[in-house]
Structure formats: C-alpha cells, structure tokens
Coordinates of C-alpha atoms in Angstrom, one line a residue:
X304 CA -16.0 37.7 -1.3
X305 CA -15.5 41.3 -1.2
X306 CA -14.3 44.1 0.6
X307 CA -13.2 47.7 0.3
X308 CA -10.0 49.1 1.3
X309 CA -10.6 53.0 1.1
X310 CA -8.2 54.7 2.1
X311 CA -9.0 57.0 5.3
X312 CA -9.4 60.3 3.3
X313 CA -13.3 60.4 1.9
X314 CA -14.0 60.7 -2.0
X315 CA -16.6 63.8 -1.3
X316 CA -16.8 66.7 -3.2
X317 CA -18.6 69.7 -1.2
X318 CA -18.8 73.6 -1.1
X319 CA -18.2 75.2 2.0
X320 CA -17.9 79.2 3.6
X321 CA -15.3 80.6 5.3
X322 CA -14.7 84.2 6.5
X323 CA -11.4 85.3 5.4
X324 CA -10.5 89.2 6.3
X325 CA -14.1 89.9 7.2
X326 CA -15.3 89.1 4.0
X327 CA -17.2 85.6 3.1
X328 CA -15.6 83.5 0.6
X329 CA -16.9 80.4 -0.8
X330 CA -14.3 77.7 -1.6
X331 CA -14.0 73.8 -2.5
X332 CA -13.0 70.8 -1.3
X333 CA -12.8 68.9 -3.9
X334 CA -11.7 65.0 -3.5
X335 CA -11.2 62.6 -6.6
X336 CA -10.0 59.1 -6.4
X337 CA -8.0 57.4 -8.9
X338 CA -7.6 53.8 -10.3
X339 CA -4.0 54.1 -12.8
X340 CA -4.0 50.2 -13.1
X341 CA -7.4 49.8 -12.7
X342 CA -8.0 46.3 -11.2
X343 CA -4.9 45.0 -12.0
X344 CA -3.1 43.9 -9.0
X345 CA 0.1 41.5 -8.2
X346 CA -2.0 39.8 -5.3
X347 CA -5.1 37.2 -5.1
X348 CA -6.8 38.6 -1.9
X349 CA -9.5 35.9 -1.2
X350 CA -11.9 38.6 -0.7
X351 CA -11.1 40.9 -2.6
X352 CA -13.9 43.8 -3.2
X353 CA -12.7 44.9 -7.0
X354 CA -12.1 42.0 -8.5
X355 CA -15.6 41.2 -7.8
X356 CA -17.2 44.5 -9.1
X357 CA -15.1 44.7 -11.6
X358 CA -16.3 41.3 -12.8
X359 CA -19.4 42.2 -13.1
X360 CA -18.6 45.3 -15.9
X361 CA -18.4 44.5 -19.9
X362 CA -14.5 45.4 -19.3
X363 CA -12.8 43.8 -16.5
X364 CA -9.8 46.0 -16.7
X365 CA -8.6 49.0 -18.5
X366 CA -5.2 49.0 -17.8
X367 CA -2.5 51.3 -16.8
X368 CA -4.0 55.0 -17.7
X369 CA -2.3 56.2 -20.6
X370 CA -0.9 59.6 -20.9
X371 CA -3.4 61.0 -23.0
X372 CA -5.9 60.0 -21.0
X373 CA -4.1 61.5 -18.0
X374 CA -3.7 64.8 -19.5
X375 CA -7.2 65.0 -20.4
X376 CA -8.1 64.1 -17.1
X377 CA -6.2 66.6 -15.3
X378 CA -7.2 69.3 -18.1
X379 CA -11.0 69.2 -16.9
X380 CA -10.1 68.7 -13.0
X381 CA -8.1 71.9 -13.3
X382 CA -11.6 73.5 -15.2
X383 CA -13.5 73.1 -11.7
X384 CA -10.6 74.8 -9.7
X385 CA -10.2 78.4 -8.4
X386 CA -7.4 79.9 -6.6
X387 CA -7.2 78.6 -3.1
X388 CA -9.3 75.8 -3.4
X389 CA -8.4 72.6 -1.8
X390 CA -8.6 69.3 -3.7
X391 CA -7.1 65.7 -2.5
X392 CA -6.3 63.2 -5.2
X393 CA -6.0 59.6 -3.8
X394 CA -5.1 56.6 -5.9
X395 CA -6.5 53.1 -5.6
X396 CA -6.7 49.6 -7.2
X397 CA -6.6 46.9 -8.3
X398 CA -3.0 47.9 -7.3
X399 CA -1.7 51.7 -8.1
X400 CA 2.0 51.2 -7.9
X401 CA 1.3 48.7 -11.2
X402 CA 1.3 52.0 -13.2
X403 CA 5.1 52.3 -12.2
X404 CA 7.0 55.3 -10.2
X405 CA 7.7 57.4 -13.5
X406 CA 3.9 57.2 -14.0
X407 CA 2.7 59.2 -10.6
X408 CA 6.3 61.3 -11.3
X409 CA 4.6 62.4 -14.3
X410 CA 1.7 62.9 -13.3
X411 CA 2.4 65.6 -10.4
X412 CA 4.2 67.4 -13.1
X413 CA 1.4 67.4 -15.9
X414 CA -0.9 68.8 -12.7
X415 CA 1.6 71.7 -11.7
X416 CA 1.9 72.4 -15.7
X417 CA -1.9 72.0 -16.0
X418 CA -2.5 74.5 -12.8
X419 CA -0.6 76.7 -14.0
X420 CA -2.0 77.2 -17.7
X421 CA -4.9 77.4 -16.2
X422 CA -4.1 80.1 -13.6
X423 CA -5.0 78.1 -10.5
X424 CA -1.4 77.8 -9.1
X425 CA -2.6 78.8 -5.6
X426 CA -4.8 75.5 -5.3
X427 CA -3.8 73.5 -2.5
X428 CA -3.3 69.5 -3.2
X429 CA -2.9 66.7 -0.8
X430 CA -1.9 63.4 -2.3
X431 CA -2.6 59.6 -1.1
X432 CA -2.2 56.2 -2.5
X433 CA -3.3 53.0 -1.2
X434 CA -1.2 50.5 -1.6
X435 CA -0.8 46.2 -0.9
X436 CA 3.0 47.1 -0.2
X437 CA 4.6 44.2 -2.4
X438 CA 6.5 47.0 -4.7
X439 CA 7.1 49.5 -2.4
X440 CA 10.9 50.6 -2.0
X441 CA 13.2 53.3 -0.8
X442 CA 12.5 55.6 -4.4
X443 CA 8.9 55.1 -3.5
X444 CA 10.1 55.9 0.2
X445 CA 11.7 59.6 -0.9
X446 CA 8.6 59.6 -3.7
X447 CA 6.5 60.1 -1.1
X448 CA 8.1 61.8 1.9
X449 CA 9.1 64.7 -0.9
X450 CA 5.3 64.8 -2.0
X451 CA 3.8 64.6 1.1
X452 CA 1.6 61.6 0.7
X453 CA -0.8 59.9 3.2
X454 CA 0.2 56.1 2.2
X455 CA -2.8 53.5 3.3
X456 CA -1.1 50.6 3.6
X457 CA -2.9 46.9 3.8
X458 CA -2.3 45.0 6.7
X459 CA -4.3 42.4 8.3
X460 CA -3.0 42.3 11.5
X461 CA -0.6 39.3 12.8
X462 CA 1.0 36.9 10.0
X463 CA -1.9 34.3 11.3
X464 CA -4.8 36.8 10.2
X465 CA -3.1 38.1 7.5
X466 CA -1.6 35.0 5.2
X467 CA -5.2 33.4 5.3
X468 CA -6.3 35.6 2.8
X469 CA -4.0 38.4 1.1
X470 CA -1.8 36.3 -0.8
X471 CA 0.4 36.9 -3.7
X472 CA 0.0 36.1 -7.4
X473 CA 1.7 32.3 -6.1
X474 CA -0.4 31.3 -3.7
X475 CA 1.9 32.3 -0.7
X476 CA 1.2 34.8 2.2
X477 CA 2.7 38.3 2.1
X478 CA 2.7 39.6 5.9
X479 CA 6.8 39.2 5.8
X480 CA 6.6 42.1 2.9
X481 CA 3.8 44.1 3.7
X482 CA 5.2 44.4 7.3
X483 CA 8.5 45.3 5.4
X484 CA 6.5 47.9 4.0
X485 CA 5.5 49.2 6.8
X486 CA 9.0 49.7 8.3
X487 CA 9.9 51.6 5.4
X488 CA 7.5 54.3 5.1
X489 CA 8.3 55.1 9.3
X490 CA 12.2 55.0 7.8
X491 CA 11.3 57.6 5.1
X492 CA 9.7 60.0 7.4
X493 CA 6.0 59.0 5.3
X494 CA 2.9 59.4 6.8
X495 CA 0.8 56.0 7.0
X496 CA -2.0 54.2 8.0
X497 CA -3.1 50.7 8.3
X498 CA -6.5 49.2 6.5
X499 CA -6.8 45.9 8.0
X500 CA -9.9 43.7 6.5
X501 CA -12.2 42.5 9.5
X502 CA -13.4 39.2 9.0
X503 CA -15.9 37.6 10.9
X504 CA -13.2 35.3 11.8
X505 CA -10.6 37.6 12.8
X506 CA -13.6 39.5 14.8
X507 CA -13.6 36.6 17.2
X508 CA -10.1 37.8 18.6
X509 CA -10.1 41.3 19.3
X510 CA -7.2 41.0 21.9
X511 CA -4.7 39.6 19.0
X512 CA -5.2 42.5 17.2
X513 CA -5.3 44.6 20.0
X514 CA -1.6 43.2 21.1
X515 CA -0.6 43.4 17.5
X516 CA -1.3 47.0 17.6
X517 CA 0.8 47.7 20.6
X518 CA 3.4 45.5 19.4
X519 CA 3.7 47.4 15.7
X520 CA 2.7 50.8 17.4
X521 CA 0.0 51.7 15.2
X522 CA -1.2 54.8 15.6
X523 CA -3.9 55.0 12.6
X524 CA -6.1 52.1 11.6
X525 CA -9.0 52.1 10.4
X526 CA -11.1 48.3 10.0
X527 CA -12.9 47.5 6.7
X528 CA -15.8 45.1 7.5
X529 CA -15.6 42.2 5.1
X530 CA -18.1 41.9 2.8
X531 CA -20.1 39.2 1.0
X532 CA -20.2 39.0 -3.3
X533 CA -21.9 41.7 -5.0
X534 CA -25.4 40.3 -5.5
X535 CA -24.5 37.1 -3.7
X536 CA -27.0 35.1 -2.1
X537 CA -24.8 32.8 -0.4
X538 CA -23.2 33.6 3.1
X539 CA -19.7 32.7 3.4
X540 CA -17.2 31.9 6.1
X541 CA -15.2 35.3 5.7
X542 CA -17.9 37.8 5.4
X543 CA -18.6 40.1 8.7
X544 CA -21.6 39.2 10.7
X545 CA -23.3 42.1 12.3
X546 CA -23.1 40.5 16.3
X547 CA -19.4 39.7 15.6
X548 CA -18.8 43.4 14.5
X549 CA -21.0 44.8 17.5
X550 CA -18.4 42.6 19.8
X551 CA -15.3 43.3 17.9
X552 CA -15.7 46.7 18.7
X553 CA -17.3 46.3 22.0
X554 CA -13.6 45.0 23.6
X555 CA -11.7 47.1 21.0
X556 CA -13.2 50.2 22.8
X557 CA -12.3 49.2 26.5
X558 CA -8.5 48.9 25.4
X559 CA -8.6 52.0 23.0
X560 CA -10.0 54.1 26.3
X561 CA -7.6 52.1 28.2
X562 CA -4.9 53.5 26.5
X563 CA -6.3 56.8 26.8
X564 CA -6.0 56.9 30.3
X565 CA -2.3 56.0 29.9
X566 CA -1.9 59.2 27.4
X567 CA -1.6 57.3 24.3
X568 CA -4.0 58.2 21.4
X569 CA -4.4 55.8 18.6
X570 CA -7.0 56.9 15.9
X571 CA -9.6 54.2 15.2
X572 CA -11.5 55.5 12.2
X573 CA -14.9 54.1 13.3
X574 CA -14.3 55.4 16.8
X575 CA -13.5 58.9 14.6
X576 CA -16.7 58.3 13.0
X577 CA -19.4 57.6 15.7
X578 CA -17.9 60.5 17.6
X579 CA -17.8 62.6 15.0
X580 CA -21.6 62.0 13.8
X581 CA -23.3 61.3 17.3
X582 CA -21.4 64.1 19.3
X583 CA -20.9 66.7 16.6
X584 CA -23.0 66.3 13.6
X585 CA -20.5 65.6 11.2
X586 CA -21.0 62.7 8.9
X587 CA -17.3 61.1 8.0
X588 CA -17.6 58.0 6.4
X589 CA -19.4 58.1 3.6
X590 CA -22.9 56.1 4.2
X591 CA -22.9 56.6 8.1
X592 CA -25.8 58.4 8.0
X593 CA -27.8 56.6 5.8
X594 CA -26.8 59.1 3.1
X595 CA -25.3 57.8 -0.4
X596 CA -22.9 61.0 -1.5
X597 CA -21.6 61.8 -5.0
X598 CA -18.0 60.9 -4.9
X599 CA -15.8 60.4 -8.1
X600 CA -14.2 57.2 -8.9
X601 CA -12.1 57.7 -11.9
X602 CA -11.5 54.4 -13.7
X603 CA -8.3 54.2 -15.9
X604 CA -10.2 54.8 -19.4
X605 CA -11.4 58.1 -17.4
X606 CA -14.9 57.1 -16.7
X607 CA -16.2 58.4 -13.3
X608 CA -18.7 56.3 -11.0
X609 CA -20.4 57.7 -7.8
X610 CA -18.8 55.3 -5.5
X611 CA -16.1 52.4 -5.4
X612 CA -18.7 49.8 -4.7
X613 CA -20.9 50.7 -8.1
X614 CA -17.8 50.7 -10.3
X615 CA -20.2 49.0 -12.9
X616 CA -21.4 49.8 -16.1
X617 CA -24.7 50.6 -15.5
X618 CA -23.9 53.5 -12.6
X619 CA -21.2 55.1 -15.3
X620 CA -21.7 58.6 -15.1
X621 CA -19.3 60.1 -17.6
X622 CA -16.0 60.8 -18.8
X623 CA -13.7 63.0 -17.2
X624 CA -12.0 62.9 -20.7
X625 CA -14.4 65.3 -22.1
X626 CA -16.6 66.6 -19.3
X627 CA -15.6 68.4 -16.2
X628 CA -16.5 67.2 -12.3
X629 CA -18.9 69.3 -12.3
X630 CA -20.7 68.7 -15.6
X631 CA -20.4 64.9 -14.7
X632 CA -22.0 65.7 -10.8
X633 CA -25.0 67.0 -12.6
X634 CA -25.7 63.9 -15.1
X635 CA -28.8 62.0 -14.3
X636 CA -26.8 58.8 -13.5
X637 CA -25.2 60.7 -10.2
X638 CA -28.4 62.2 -9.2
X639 CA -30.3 59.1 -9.4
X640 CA -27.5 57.2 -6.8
X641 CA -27.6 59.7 -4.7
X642 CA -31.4 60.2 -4.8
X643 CA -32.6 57.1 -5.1
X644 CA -34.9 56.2 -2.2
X645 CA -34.4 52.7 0.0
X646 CA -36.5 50.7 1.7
X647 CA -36.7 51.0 5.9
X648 CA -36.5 47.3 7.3
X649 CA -38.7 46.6 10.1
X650 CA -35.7 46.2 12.6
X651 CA -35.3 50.0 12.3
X652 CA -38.8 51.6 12.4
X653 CA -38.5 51.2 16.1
X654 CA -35.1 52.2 16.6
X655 CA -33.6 55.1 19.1
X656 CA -31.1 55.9 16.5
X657 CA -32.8 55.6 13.7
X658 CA -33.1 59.6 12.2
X659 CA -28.8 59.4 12.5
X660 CA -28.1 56.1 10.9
X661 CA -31.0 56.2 8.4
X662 CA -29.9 52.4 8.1
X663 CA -26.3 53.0 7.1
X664 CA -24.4 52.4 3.7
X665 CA -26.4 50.2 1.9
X666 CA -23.7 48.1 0.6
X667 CA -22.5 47.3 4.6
X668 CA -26.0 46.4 5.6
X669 CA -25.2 42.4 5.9
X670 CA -22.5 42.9 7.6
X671 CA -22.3 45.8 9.9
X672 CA -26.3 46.5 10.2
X673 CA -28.9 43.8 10.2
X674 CA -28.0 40.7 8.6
X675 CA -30.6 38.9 10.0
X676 CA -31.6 37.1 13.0
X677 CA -33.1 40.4 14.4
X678 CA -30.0 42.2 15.0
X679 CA -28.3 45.1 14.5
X680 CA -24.5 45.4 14.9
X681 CA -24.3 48.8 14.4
X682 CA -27.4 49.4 17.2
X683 CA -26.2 46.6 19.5
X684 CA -22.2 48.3 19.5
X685 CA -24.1 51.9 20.0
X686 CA -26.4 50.4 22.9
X687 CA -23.2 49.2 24.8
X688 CA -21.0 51.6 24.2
X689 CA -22.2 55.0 23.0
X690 CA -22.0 56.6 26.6
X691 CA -18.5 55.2 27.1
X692 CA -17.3 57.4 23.9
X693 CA -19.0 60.4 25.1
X694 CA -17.1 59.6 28.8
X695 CA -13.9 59.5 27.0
X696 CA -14.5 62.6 24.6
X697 CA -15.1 64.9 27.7
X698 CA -12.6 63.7 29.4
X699 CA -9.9 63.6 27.1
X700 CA -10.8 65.6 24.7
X701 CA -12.5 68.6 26.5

C-alpha cells in the first residue's frame, strides 16, 4: 500500500515578475524538499508510500545525510540564489527527526554561513518539516517556534482510524503520542497542520472525522488519498476508490460551508485547490491540472528526483552534490517527466472538465480519478458540488 504525506507547502520551483518601485524585477521562488533520514522511520505505517518506492531502488536507504554532503548541498542551492529571492526548504521521510535536533541546528547555521559567503544574505527562507510525531518534544517545541517552521504533522483522525494502520516499530497504535504531539506544538506557539491518510475505509464516515475536527479544533488539514503499490495490480482493502472519494468530500463540503455560515474557517487543502484552479486559474497541488511539474526531491546521498512518487533509480536526475538546481532542471531526465505525453482514457474525451483536469496526477488516477467501473471521483465530486464552492466563495470570500 502506499500513500504520500506531502506536506501542504508544494515542491515547485518557478520564476515570476513583480513591480517593485516602478521598475520590473524578476525573482524566484524556489522550493526544495529534503529527505535527512531518507526512508528511515521509527513507524510501520501499513500503507506507507516510501517504503514502497523506496523498495523498488538498488538502495533502499541512504541514511542520515552526512555533513559533507550537507554542505555541498547547501553550497549549490545558494549558487541559484539572488538577493531577495524567496526559497522554502521542507523536510520529509522516511522520518526527518531520525537525523536528530543538532542535525537541522546545524544545518540552519551552515545555510546562514553559506548565504552569506555567497552574498545572498537578503534571501528570504521559510522552513517546514513533516513529521509522525513519536520524537517530538519541548526542544523541538522552542526548535521550531524560534525558526518559524510550518510542522505537518500525521494524524489520522480518531484513535479508531488512526491505530489501524500507523503503528510503531512494535506493532502498537500511536494516536495517544501523535495527539500528544499535537498539543505541543499549539503549547509552543508552532504553526501546524494535520495530513491525515484517507482510506477508502475511513471515506465511509465523513461525519467521524468531521466531529473529530471540531473536537481537536483543526483548523488546517489537508487529506492524502490512499494509494495502491507502485506498479501493483492487485486492489486492496485500504486503497481509495474514486466514488468513495467523490462522497467523502461530497458531506465534508456541506459541514465545511456549514461552518462558514457560523464564521469559522477551517482550510481544507483540496477545497484550497479546486477553488483555487476552477475559480482563479491557479494550479496548487501539483498534478491538479493534469500537469507533472519539476520539483526537487533531494534524497540523503544528494540525488534529486522530479517528484516524491518517482524517488527511483531510473527518474534520478542528478546530484545536488556537484550540480546546481538549475543545472539539474535542465538534464534530460527532468524534461522527459515533465514532458512525457499520457494517454487520454475514454471516460474523459467526453468530459465538461476535461481542458482543467487534463486527467489529474497520474499517480492518483486509481484512486481519486477513474478507477474503473465508469467513474470518475474527481468529475462526480465536481458535478455535485462545484456550484456550492463558487456559492460559498462569493459569499464569504467576496
């Protein structure tokens, strides 16, 4: 089984234009994600997404990222930067806070040494981790409040979800911790949110989660749609089907515009995203628009792949050891993922919203699009309920 726990903040790298004292400026955006412990992790999530991928490659893990590496790494980020540009580095699994609090300690200082060498001290960086929770205490706490970090932190919903399938390195449930967790980054002043793994299961009661919501006061969430195997053939218990997401989201919209209506705003990052895409053009989630984009997933040994699906050997497109982001953006192996054409299924020749989606993210297309039986979660969810988001955008948000 897999899934993907991204954290909310996308892995895109992009240029964009600003006018700045009535001059035009071009800046960057820049956004690099991590792995310092590579797929090492203290839990035995029964679906989890990296374990699988990373599976499949000649080298299952790499380890904690040595300091060499590290220094190298940051050396050639730093060679892409200009003063005022904007980059966000995010860290991910396996599990992050393996590679230990003194690791990420150093780290920020080996970046504010490196931006400074390299005369880019005016770059603004934003930090984020995700994180399972089971390590996290008050020094990570002030570690992250004094850093400003956006902390993802894994939660799948009540203990009755949750203890099915994120379990620790014994066998035994972890809700009691991660929700422990939880109550500690709100202590330390840290700004969170919640990835909670959708399982076709779990899609079946969208009232539990919407109670459990209320209950934690959760304000950010955003729902990862479980995913089969990489290249499996077989369809599984756990996995996301694509009617269960359509109704999942279907009752999860009439008490997130409920709540609305009451003043209370709670960002659900799909709602974010179809609004975002349908209403103002703006693709958010990588893949929403049928569009695969160059993002740079930076494995512990410092290789970089496109995307945290295709952490695999064969979609390797360099070394951030010895080449830059921008040397590695222009290798063959990133242009041909992004490039690479897909086939159109018959269930979306015919479609109303086909030149938005394109047929979505091509790794979600069991799941969330058409997984067979002729239907389409995403079309069937957009159907029922696309009018209903436009309602609550101009009256709420207007």
């Amino acid at each position: 089984m897999a899934v993907t726990e991204s954290i909310v903040l996308r892995t895109l790298g992009f240029l964009f234009i600003i006018s700045l004292c009535g001059r035009i400026v071009k800046l960057k955006h820049l956004s690099v994600l991590i792995k310092p412990a590579s797929s090492l992790c203290n839990m035995r999530c029964t679906y989890c997404f990296y374990a699988d991928v990373s599976g499949h490659r000649a080298v299952p893990s790499y380890g904690i990222m040595n300091p060499d590496v590290r220094q190298a790494v940051l050396e050639n980020i730093v060679r892409d930067l200009e003063d005022r540009d904007e980059i966000t580095l995010a860290f991910q699994g396996g599990e992050p806070t393996l590679a230990g609090l003194a690791w990420y300690e150093d780290f920020i200082q080996a970046f504010l040494s490196a931006r400074l060498q390299g005369g880019k001290k005016d770059t603004v960086v934003n930090y984020a981790l995700q994180t399972n929770g089971l390590l996290l205490d008050r020094d990570w706490g002030a570690f992250f409040h004094q850093h400003n970090f956006l902390v993802g932190i894994s939660l799948d919903g009540p203990a009755s979800f949750h203890n099915r399938n994120r379990l620790d390195a014994g066998g035994q449930g972890t809700h009691e911790r991660v929700a422990w967790s939880k109550r500690l980054l709100e202590e330390c002043g840290v700004e969170y949110n919640i990835i909670t793994v959708l399982t076709n299961e779990m899609a079946k009661y969208p009232e539990k989660i919407c109670r459990f919501m209320e209950d934690e006061k959760i304000r950010y969430i955003q729902f990862i749609p479980c995913l089969e195997d990489l290249n499996s053939e077989n369809v599984s218990k756990t996995a996301l089907r694509p009617i269960s997401f359509a109704n999942f989201y279907a009752v999860l919209l009439r008490w997130w515009i409920g709540n609305l209506e009451k003043g209370v705003y709670i960002s659900v990052k799909f709602f974010d995203d179809v609004i975002n895409l349908f209403l103002k053009g703006i693709p958010t989630a990588c893949g929403i628009d049928g569009q695969c984009h160059a993002q740079y997933i930076v494995e512990a040994d410092g290789s970089v792949y496109p995307c945290d699906f295709y952490v695999l050997d064969d979609y390797k497109a360099g070394n951030l050891t010895r080449q830059t982001l921008r040397e590695i953006f222009e290798t063959d192996t990133m242009r041909s993922f992004v490039l690479s054409p897909r086939a159109v299924p018959p269930i979306c020749r015919a479609c109303t919203y086909r030149n938005i989606c394109r047929g979505g993210c091509k790794r979600m297309r069991q799941v969330m699009y058409y997984g067979g039986g002729g239907i389409c979660g995403y079309k069937t969810f957009l159907d029922r309920c696309l009018k209903s988001l436009a309602y609550a955008v101009e009256r709420f948000f207007s």
